[in-house]
């Protein structure tokens, strides 16, 4: 076999910190062949990004202290900076995680792509004045040529109207389009190796699906090798050929994707796979990996995973574990593989039905569980029709045979919210107002003790709706009722009403005051309600215990806590005043899978112990599926489909819901699903008829004219003219002629 | 476009306010200007008829609001009245000196930028190294040094001892260099610090890594991708500093005996030459407002994210 395109050997990248040097990459070894897509996975802190940056030569302020990076038969660690720069310009490119920060805001997109083309053409003769476009010095004709090529590249990565868009600045692009532009910059160098660092993590699932599609297409077309860094194993399953699992800066396991994901051998890989919500029974606790990634990868011997591994032995801690090759082209670094295998074997024997029944038995079990719920709790009607009348019109619920509490805990009644986005003062003066309808006449109810999930892409209005319910925004029309009484904005609510609501936001680092200790953060709401100091202390101790933190955390400040611990503090603060409703806005999407699992478990546990009612807003369908009883799917401010979680997830009755499902990369997927085309239309000027018709694969003439009303299908309510057809052939979405 | 109109409209309102305040101040000063002026002109106590005659001639007996309206109407047409002491038009007096003052202001800003931008960048790139430490100490000294003191120092060293430059006066580059350095140094110190912090912040941004990942030379990364972003806050501050530069110019003009608005204004104040005082203050205000407007509009070029319609919410 010829040499691989890239071979990383025993790489150590070191950072100097006040506490001494830390090896973020600590002996990583792997290869990438030409034309191959390799996934590099691991939790945050596992050294994935630093590995990628070391390959690119962007490790600064870190330093490569040991090991080799051989690319195209050249050892980059020994090459002078000029060689490394030349490699970046001509044969390797990188796409960064957050397209909001990776494009330069002050140059238009065309310029940024053109630069890349120019460097590729003449990497060694870069003159500052030429790049600054100084008249006379700069070769205008050449730049114009490059700009033309830039337009072609933009078309290639799927940016529509490239002719027009080439002169736009990054802030005029949506997140997905920015990432495409970034991709175009990377591809301009016609790289042999493309490194993509979490390229889709900041994007919606539907956008993610299309970006990943592009990456695969490009590999197919140009035989580009791709190193795809991600924490999402679904993305790996759908996109990659081979996977490398990194932990503590070392490779734990590597091999072909199908083999590693279907038969993980290393305890860490197993743990990562187990904590995915989609693998577990709905509502049941997710298995989680105990502990957290070590802060400092140090060069002491022993398996880095030992502190969290349930199989760890004394030997694991004192000596480096051996590398085992269970199959051709597979490597596992673990000293206790025999025990691990035996254990898996006995587990498999114990859970017999799981083996032959596969996933189906799990689903059956969850369905049974859910049906039991339906009968006993009475929060969900016996069949779809009963439910429908209950939701549409509270008064007519008397003929509903199931026993229901008379007043729902929370009732959202015809809520609309529009924003005035009129551009300039003059337009305002002349009455040319532009209104953005963020939320459009939404009605639903939440009963005590249940969990309602709100899903949709960004721009669907789900967060605005949550702000209205939370009282942070006042509705333009309609009202929110709590326990039968109308509640207005935060200023209008009584202290009692205020304490009935708790909030948890996406990013705990932003929502917690960095200068306050955990104790101060938790005491704040209590102090506002004039609790005695003694009572406060007791409550804080209680809260810490509830969210699984110990008293030693009370004195810490946010920067001394991990992401998961911070989110626990945020949850503790939300439930401090014993609210009945907790609104969770993307509660886990900023967290690693293993931590995500723990937080979801905590939420379920708290609900059971405290009888909480949840409203969960998320773009992650798997998360919502895992914890919600009922789900509302929003698009452009309107509810497209709503129904019991089970019915909705089993057989979506709306083309949009279906499309959202198809966009999720799953472990079983082979990447054949058709992602949703086009972007969400502007809410300032929503499409006539069905708002989804511009992107709907099933759209007909009727959809362009008539707005559909809710149809009841198999327990769900779907706002689609052809709702029945959606459920009838769930496996076969209407096939469209290929979009360019 | 509507933003430009909006800005122009506010500028007019501001100038109107300035004219009112200037006018008000002059008229609220105690003492009868007519009498004072006649004493100055003739050197003896004037008769009450003479005072009355003078007041009549200068329109001082009209109701105050008439005087104001006359003055503003004149000003709009470029007529700021006449000096009490000569037949010279105030507007032409000012025009002569305005050129000198603007020349000094612009020169000192150039001095400041020429010193500050490269030093700030070097300081940021070599953070913590000797070059950074030196420039930071330099900036500290520059900020703490009063400009008139620096002015005298420069005169003593370069004009009196070394005879490299003339001590005072105007005309030609050699007359401009010392005053511009005296006035520009303080600003250079402030801008150096600003460029440094701004640059440090920008260098940490991910788009800088993107630029490097394209294979760009570090020089182009710094001077094209980073500098353009780092300059955005610098432009704001330089724009705001313009007011202080005009302020400082008054002092420096006196130190260097340079003809200019500063000397004109001070002389006029002592002589109670009110038309001149009013005129100079008004012109200074116009300069300030116009330059701020230009700074604002230049953002559009530097930072495409700023939509002109939205920046003033
Ligand atoms: S070597 Fe030991 S500690 Fe490491 S994964 Fe294997 S069993 Fe666990
Ligand atoms: S009504 Fe038409 S456009 Fe709307 S979702 Fe149904 S099929 Fe699609």
Coordinates of C-alpha atoms and ligand atoms in Angstrom, one line a residue, chain A residues 640 654-656 690-694 696-700 702-704 706 708 719-723 726, ligand 2:
Chain A
X640 CA -47.5 22.9 11.6
X654 CA -46.9 16.9 8.2
X655 CA -44.3 17.1 5.4
X656 CA -42.3 19.6 7.5
X690 CA -49.5 27.2 3.2
X691 CA -46.4 29.0 4.6
X692 CA -44.4 25.8 4.0
X693 CA -45.2 25.5 0.3
X694 CA -41.9 27.1 -0.9
X696 CA -42.5 21.4 0.7
X697 CA -41.8 18.4 -1.5
X698 CA -45.5 17.6 -1.7
X699 CA -46.7 21.1 -2.5
X700 CA -49.5 21.4 -5.1
X702 CA -53.8 24.3 -3.9
X703 CA -51.1 24.9 -1.3
X704 CA -50.1 28.2 -2.9
X706 CA -55.3 28.1 0.4
X708 CA -54.6 24.5 5.2
X719 CA -51.8 21.7 9.2
X720 CA -51.5 20.3 5.7
X721 CA -53.9 19.7 2.8
X722 CA -52.5 16.3 2.2
X723 CA -51.9 15.2 5.8
X726 CA -47.9 12.0 4.5
Ligands
LIG2 S1 -50.4 22.2 2.6 FE1 -49.2 21.7 0.8 S2 -47.4 22.9 1.0 FE2 -48.3 22.9 3.0 S3 -47.4 21.2 3.9 FE3 -49.2 20.4 3.0 S4 -48.5 19.6 1.1 FE4 -46.9 20.9 1.8

